[in-house]
XYZ file of C-alpha atoms in Angstrom:
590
model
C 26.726 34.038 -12.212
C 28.563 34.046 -8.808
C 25.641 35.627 -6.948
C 22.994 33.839 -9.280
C 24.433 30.566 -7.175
C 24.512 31.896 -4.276
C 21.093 33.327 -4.156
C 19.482 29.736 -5.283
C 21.200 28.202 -2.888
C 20.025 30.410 -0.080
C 16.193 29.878 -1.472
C 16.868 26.901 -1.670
C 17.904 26.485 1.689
C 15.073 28.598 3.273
C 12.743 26.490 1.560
C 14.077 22.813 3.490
C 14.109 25.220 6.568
C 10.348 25.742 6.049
C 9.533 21.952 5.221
C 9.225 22.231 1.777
C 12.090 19.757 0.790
C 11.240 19.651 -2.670
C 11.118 23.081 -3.621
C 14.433 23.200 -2.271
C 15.827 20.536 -3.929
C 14.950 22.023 -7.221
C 16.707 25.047 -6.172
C 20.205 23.513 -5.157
C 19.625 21.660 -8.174
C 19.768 24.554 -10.068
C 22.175 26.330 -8.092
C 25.014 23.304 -9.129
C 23.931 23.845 -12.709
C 24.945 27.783 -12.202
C 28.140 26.564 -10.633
C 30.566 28.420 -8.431
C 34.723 28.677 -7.931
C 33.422 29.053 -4.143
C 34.510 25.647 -2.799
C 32.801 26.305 0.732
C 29.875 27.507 -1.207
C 29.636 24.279 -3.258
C 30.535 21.871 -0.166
C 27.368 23.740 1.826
C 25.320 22.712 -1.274
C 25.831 19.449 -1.574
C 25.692 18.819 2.144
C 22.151 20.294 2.094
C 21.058 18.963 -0.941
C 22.246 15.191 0.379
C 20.286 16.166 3.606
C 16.963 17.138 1.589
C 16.908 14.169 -0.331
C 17.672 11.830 2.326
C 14.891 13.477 4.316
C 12.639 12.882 0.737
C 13.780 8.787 1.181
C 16.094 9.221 -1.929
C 18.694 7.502 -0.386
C 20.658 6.452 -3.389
C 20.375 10.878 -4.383
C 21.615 11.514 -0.819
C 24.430 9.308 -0.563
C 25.752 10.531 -3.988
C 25.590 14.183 -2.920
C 27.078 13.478 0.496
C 30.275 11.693 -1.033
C 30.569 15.007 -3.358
C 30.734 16.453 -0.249
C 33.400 14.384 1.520
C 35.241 14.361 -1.726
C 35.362 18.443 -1.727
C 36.063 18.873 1.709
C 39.156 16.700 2.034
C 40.629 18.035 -1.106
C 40.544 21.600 0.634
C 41.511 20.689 3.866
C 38.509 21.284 5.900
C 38.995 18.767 8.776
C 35.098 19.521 10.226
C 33.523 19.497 6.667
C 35.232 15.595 6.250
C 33.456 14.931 10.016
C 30.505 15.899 8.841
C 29.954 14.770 5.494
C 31.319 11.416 7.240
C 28.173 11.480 9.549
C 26.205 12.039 6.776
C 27.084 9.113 4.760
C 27.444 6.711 7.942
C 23.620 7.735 8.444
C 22.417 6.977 4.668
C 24.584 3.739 4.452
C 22.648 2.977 7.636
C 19.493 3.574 6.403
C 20.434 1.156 3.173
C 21.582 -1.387 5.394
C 25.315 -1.184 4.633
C 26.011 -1.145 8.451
C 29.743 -1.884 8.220
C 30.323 0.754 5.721
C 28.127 3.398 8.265
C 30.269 2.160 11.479
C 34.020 3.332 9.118
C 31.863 6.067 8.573
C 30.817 7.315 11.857
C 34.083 6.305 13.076
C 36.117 8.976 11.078
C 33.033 11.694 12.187
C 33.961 10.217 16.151
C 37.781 10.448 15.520
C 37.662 13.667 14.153
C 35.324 15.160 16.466
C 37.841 13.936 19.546
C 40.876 15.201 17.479
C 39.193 18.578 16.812
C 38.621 18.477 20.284
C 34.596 19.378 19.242
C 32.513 17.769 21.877
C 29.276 18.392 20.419
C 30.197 16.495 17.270
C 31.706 14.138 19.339
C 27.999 13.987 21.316
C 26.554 12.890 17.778
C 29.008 10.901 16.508
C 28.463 8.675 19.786
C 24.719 9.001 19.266
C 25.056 7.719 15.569
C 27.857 5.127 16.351
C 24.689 3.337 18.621
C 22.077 4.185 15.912
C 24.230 1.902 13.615
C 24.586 -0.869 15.871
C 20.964 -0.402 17.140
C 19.464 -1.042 13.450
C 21.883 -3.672 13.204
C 20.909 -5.354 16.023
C 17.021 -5.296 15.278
C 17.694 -6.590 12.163
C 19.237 -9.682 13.137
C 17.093 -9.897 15.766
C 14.215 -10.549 13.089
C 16.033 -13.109 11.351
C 17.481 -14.576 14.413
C 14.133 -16.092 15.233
C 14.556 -15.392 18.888
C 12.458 -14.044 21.492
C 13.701 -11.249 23.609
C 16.363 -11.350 25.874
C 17.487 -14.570 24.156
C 19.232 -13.900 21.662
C 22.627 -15.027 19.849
C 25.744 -14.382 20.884
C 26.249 -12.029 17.529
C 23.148 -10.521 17.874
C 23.595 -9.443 21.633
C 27.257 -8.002 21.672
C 25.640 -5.692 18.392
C 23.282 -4.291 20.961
C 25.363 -4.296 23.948
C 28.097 -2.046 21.707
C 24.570 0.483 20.893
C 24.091 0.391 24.466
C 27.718 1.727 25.085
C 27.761 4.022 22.433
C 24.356 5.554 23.915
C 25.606 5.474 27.421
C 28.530 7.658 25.960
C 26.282 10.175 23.940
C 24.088 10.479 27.530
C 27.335 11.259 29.675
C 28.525 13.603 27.385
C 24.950 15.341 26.675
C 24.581 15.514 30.158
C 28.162 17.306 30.486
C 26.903 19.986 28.006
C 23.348 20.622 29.187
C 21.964 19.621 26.143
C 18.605 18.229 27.783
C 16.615 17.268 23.858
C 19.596 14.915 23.529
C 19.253 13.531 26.808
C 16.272 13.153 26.053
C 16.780 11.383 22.512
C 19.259 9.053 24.590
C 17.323 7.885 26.741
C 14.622 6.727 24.259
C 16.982 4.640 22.704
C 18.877 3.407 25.343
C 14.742 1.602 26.602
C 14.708 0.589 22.902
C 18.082 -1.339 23.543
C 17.443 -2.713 26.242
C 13.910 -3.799 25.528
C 15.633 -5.517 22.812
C 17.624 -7.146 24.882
C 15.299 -8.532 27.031
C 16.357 -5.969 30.272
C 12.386 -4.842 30.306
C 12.525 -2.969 33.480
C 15.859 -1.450 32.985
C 13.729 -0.191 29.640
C 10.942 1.540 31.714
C 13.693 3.218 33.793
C 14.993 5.046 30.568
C 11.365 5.476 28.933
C 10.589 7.429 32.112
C 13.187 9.706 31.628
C 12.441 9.889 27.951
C 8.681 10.785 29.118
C 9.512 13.068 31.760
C 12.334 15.416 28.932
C 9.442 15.260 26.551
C 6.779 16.697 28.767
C 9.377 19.359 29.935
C 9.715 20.460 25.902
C 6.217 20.169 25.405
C 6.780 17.362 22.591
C 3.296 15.424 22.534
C 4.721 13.308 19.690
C 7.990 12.295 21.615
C 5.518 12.124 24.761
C 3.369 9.380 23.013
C 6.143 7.796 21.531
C 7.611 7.185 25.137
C 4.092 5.968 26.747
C 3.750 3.247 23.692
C 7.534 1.937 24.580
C 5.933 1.941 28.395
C 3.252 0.067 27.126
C 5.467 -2.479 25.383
C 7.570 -3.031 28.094
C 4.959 -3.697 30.845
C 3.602 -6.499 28.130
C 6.756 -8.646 28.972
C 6.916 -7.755 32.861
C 3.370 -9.474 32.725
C 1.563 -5.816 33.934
C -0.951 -5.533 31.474
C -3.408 -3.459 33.627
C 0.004 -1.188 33.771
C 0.222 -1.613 30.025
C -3.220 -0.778 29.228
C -3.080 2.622 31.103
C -0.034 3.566 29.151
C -1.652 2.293 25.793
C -5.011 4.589 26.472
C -2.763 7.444 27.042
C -1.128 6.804 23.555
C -4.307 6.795 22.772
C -5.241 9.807 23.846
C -2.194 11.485 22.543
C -2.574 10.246 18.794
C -6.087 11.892 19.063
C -4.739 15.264 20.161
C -1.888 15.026 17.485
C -4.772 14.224 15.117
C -2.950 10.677 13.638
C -5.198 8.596 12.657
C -2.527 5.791 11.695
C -1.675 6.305 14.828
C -5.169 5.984 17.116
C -5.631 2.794 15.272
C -2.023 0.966 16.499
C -2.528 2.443 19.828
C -6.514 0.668 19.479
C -4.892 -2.662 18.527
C -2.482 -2.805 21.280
C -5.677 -2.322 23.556
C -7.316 -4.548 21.571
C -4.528 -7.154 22.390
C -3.360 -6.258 26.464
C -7.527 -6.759 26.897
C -7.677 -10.025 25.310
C -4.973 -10.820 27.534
C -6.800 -9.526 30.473
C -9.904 -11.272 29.545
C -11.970 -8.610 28.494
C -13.063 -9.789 25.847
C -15.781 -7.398 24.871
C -13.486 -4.117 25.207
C -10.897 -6.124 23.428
C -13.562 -6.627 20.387
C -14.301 -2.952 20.919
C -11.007 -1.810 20.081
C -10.377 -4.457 17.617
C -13.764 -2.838 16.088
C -12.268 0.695 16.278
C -8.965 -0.687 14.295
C -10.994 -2.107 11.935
C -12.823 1.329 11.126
C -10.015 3.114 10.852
C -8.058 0.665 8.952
C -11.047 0.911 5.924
C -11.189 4.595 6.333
C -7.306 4.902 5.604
C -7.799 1.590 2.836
C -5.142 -0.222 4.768
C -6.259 -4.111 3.468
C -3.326 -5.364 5.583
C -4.524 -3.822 9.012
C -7.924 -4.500 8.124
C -6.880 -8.229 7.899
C -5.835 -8.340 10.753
C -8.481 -7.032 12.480
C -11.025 -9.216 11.131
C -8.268 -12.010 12.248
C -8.104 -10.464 16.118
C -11.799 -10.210 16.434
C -12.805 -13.904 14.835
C -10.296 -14.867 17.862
C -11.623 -12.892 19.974
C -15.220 -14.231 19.433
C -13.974 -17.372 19.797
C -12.735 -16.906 23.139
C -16.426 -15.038 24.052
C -17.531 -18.522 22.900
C -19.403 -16.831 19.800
C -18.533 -19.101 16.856
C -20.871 -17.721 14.425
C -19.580 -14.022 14.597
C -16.207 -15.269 14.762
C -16.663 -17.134 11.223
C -18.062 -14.033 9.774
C -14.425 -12.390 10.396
C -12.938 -15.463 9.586
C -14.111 -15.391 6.356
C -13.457 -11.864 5.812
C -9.715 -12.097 6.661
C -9.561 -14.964 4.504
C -11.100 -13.106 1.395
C -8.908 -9.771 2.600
C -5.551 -12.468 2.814
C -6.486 -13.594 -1.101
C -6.443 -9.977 -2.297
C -2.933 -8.740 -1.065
C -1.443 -11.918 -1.877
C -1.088 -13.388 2.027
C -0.459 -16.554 1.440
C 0.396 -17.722 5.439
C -2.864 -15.302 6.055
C -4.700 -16.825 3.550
C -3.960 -20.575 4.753
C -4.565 -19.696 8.582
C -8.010 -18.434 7.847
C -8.753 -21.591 5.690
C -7.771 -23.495 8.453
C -9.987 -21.862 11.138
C -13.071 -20.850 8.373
C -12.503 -24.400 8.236
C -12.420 -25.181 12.019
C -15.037 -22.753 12.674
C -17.458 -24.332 10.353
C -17.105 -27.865 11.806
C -17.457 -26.944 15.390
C -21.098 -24.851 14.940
C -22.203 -28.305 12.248
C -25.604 -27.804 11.004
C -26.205 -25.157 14.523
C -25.252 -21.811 12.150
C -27.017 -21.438 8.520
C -24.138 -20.282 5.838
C -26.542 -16.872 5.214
C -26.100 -16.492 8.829
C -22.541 -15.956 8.585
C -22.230 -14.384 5.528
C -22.824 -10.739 6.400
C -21.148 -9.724 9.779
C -23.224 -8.389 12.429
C -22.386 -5.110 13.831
C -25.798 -4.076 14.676
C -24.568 -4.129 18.316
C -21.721 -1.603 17.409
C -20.949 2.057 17.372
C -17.998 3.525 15.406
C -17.159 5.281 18.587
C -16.695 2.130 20.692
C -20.054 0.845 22.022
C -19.530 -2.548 23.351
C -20.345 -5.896 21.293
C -24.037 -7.544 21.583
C -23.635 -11.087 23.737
C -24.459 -13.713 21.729
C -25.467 -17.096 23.420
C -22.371 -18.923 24.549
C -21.208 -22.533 23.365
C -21.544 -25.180 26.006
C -17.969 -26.381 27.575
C -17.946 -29.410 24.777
C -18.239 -27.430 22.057
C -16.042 -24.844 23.181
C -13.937 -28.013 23.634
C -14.544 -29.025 20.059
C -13.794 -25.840 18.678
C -10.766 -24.606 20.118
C -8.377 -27.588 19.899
C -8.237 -28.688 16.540
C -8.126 -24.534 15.506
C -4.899 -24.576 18.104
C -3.858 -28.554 15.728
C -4.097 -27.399 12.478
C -2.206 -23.621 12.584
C 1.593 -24.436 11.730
C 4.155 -23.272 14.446
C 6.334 -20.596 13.671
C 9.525 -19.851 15.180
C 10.047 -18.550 18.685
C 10.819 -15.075 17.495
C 7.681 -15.174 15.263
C 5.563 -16.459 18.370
C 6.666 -13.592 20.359
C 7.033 -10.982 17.601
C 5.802 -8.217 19.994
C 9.507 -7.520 20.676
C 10.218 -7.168 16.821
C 11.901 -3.713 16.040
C 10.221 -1.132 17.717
C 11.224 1.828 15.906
C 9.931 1.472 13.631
C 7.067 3.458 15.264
C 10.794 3.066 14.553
C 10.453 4.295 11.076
C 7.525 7.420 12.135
C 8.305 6.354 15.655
C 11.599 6.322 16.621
C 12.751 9.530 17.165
C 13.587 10.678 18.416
C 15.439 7.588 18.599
C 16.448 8.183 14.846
C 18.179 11.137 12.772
C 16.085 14.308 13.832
C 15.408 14.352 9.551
C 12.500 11.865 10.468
C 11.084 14.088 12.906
C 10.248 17.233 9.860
C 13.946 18.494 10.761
C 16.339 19.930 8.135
C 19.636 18.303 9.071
C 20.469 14.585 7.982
C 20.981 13.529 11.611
C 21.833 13.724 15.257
C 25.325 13.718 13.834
C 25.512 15.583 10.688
C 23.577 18.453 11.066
C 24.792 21.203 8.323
C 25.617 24.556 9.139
C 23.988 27.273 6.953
C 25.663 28.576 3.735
C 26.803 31.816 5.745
C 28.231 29.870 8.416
C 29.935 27.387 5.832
C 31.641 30.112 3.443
C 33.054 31.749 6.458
C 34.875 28.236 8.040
C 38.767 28.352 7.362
C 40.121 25.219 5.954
C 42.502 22.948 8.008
C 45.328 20.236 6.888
C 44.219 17.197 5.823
C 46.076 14.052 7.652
C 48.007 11.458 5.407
C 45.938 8.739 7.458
C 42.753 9.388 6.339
C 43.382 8.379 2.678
C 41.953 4.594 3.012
C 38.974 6.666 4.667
C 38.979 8.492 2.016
C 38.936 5.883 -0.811
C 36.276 4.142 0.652
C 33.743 6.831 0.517
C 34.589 8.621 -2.544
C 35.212 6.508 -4.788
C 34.492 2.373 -3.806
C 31.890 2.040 -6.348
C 34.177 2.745 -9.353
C 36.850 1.570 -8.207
C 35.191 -2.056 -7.389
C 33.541 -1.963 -11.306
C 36.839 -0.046 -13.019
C 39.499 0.688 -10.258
C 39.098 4.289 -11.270
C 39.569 7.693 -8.414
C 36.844 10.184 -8.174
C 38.423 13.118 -9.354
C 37.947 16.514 -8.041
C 37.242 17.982 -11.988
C 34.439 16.352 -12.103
C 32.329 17.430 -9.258
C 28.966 18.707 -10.764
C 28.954 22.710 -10.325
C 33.013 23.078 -9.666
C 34.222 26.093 -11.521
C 37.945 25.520 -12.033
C 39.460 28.908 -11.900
C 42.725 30.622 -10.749
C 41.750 31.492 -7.636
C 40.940 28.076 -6.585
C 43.249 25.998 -8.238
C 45.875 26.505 -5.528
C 43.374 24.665 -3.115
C 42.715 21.285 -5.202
C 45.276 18.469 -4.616
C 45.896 16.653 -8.269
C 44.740 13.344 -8.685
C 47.096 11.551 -8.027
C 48.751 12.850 -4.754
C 46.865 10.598 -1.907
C 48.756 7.495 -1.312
C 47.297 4.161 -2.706
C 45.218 1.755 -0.319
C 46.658 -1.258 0.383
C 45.199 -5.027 -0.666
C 44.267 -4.966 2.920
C 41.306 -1.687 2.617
C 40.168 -3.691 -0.289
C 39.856 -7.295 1.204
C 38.036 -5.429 3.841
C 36.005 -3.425 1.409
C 34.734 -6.452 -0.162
C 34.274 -8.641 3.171
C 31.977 -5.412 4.277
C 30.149 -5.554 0.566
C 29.172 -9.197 -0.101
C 28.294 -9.895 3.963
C 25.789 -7.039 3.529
C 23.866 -8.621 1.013
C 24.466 -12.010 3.226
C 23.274 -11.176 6.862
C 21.934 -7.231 6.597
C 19.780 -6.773 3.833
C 17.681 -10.104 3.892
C 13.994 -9.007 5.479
C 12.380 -11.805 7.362
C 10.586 -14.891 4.722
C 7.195 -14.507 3.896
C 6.348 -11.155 5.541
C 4.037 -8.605 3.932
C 4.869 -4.741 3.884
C 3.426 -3.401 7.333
C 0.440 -1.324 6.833
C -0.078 2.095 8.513
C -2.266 0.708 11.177
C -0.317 -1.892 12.664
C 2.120 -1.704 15.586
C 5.259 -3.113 14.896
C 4.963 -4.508 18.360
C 2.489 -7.058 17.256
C 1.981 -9.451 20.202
C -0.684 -11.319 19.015
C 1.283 -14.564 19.666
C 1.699 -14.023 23.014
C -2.020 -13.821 23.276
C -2.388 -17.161 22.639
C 0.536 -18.200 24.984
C -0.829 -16.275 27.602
C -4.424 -17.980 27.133
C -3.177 -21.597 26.620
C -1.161 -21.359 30.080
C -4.479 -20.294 31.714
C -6.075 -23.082 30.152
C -3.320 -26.174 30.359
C -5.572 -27.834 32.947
C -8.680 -28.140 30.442
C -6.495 -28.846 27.396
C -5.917 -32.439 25.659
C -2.642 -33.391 25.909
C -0.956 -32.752 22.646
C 2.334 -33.710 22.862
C 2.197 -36.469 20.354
C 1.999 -33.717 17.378
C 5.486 -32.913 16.628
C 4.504 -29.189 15.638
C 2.414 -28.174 19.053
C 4.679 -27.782 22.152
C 2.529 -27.872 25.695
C 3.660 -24.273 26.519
C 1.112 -23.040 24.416
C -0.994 -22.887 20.849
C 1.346 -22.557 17.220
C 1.524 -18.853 15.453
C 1.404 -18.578 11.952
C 4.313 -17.339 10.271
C 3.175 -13.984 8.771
C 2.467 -12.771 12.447
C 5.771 -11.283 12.565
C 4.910 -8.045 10.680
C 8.809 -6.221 10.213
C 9.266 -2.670 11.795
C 9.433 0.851 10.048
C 7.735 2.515 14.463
């Protein structure tokens, strides 16, 4: 039975080693249905198995195994086990948006770490103290309805505190050679700051991220860092600098074979040309999203390229094509339930119509015209421009009727970036979402082997609120019952371990105090952390979280505030520039 354990749990943890998470899943499964009296055995196992199904998005699997895990380990004693399987949760609570609970978390990994005197847990337990904080931070940044670098009080000390956490993690990385976690710092510490508004202090640390990823060969890391570049040379106003670094994302996703991929880095260009005035490459690349978007049946990237090239048209002063996509992202908008998309292309099917009158036949613009088109990128056919009145005519009641957003929702470029943050972001997130077998930067587990052999240490008296709060703060808040030890799935009481398990009711009682915190940390979770943005639809696989589509039209309106009607009597248009709808702010997963 003893080696029957064993010997699943080794398959099982080749099997995450070679990628195939499932497969091993099924075989620590069945290895805690064996059971074993081997409590280092049993601790490795559910370390891995909360590590496999965290890396298979089963978040609620993972965090269950992981406080198994932190339960076992401080009943034996084992000091690094508790640091660990304290990373581990803090990065799953993260990921579920319990950000308080993940800070206590990664706290007891950091104190441990220093106390232990480990530095390279110490390295991760910095690097996941600023994770926290960082996914904090672009949360509330989407709700603050901000743009970047002016942001709440709140909002920027949460991403100041990832900054200093980072800054930590890169001293101390650098101090042990460890050049793929300077690397990994780096990243994040451009995402930070871009957050915050510090845009060139971001290039600084995206070049470093670049220059560590070409040194390791990592394309993916590599195109990561050249999108950030991209990004940030958007809001420094360089977007002939911003278009290089977009075409060499480009480039990269081709070579890496990403389709999802090709087509963000082809709206981005699509975008940073429309703001250079190119508007034919721009509808060239918006053409190339398109494609790709109906190849991979993404309806909500497809939307919104048939909404980027009907503006687009409309700035090449080609009405009737730019009704054609008009209507097609208002029939796309209908079918996934857009309701702001739906009621923006109303308004400019609408707008559209009135400006070309009795000019454009409605069989004309019923079936769009991509004669002049190649799927590879062929640049659009000219169609006869509108004279300056109608031009006129057309563009201001289009910029009247759209209702304004919010400032972060006009500028939603800056909204989360990793999400390439949640495929992009590194890198820049537990190496798990990079095909890796360990949870995190912080947490990753040591092998079976390795585990068995680690002695067991004394457990401190002050970790017991720690404890609590971890192991058992779901029963206790529905029943104000302990976990207890017995009933750890695949524990084998026997004589030879019985020595090593503390009875139930030796740790000391928490205080009201833990539990007034507990439930401050529990109900403003639900309050300020886990509320997404209103009325935003799931972002499909084509679009960029770093959707600057609003800035577009800022950018444009400036350029034209000399030709413009004054509209300052409309209390929802403000002079600086045309209103965004409010579903332009698409939420991050990069």
């Amino acid at each position: 039975m003893e080696a029957s354990c064993l010997e699943l749990a080794l398959e099982g943890e080749r099997l995450c080693k070679a990628g195939d998470f499932k497969a091993g899943v099924a075989f620590f499964e069945a290895a805690v249905q064996v059971g074993t009296e081997d409590l280092q055995t049993l601790s490795a196992i559910y370390s891995q198995l909360g590590n496999a199904y965290f890396y298979l998005k089963e978040h609620a699997r993972a965090l269950q195994f992981h406080r198994h895990d932190l339960l076992l380990a401080r009943t034996i004693g084992d000091r690094m086990g508790e640091a660990k399987a304290s990373g581990n949760l803090g990065n799953t609570l993260k990921v579920l948006g319990r950000f308080d609970e993940a800070v206590v978390c990664c706290q007891r990994h950091l104190d441990i770490a220093q106390e232990q005197g480990d530095k390279v847990g110490e390295a991760r337990a910095l690097y996941n103290m600023g994770n926290v904080y960082h996914a904090k931070g672009k949360q509330l940044c989407c709700s603050a309805a901000q743009d970047p670098g002016h942001l709440p009080p709140d909002v920027r000390e949460t991403l100041r505190r990832a900054s200093a956490f980072y800054e930590r993690n890169l001293s101390l990385v650098k101090e042990l050679g460890d050049r793929a976690a300077q690397g990994r710092a780096y990243g994040n510490l451009g995402n930070t700051h871009y957050l915050l508004g510090n845009f060139a202090e971001a290039t600084t640390f995206h070049k470093e991220r670049l220059a560590i990823a070409k040194e390791f060969g990592d394309k993916a890391a590599e195109r990561r860092a050249y999108s950030n570049l991209g990004n940030a040379h958007i809001f420094l106003g360089r977007f002939d600098v911003a278009a290089e670094y977009y075409k060499k994302t480009l480039q990269l996703s081709r070579q890496l074979r990403d389709q999802a991929v090709e087509a963000q880095a082809c709206y981005s260009l699509g975008n940073t040309y429309t703001l250079l005035q190119d508007y034919e490459r721009a509808a060239e690349y918006h053409l190339r999203h398109l494609l790709i978007a109906q190849e991979l049946a993404d309806r909500v990237g497809e939307g919104r390229a048939c909404w980027s090239l009907g503006n687009t048209y409309v700035s090449m002063g080609s009405p009737a094509q730019a009704l054609t996509f008009a209507k097609k992202h208002l029939q796309i908008s209908q079918e996934i339930g857009d309701r702001n998309g739906e009621l923006t292309a109303r308004m400019n099917v609408a707008q559209l119509q009135l400006a070309l009158g009795r000019l454009t036949s409605p069989a004309a613009a019923e079936k769009p015209d991509l004669a002049g088109y190649e799927a590879q990128g062929a640049r659009p056919k000219r169609t006869q421009r509108l004279s300056a009145e109608t031009w006129d005519l057309l563009r201001l009641p289009l910029e009247r009727s759209i209702p304004r957003a919010s400032s972060s929702e006009e500028e939603c470029f800056f909204d989360l970036l990793s999400k390439f943050q949640s495929s992009r972001m590194e890198d820049q997130r537990c190496p798990l979402e990079e095909g890796q077998a360990g949870a995190a930067e912080a947490t990753a587990a040591p092998t079976l082997e390795e585990r068995v052999a680690q002695p067991s240490m004394t457990a401190s008296p002050q970790t017991e609120e720690f404890f609590d709060l971890i192991a058992s703060s779901q029963s206790r808040r529905l029943d104000d019952q302990r976990a207890s030890v017995g009933s750890l799935p695949g524990l084998r009481i026997t004589h030879n371990n019985v020595g090593h398990l503390r009875g139930d009711g030796d740790p000391q009682e928490p205080g009201d105090e833990f539990f007034n915190m507990l439930i401050k940390y529990q109900s403003s979770r639900i309050d300020d952390q886990r509320c997404p943005p209103p009325d935003v639809l799931p972002r499909g696989p084509t679009m960029p979280d770093e959707d600057f589509f609003s800035l577009i039209q800022r950018v444009q309106a400036k350029r034209m505030d000399e030709q413009r009607v004054d509209l300052a009597g409309s209390p929802e248009q403000e002079p600086s520039g045309p209103p965004e709808p409010r579903q332009q702010c698409q939420p991050g997963a990069s």
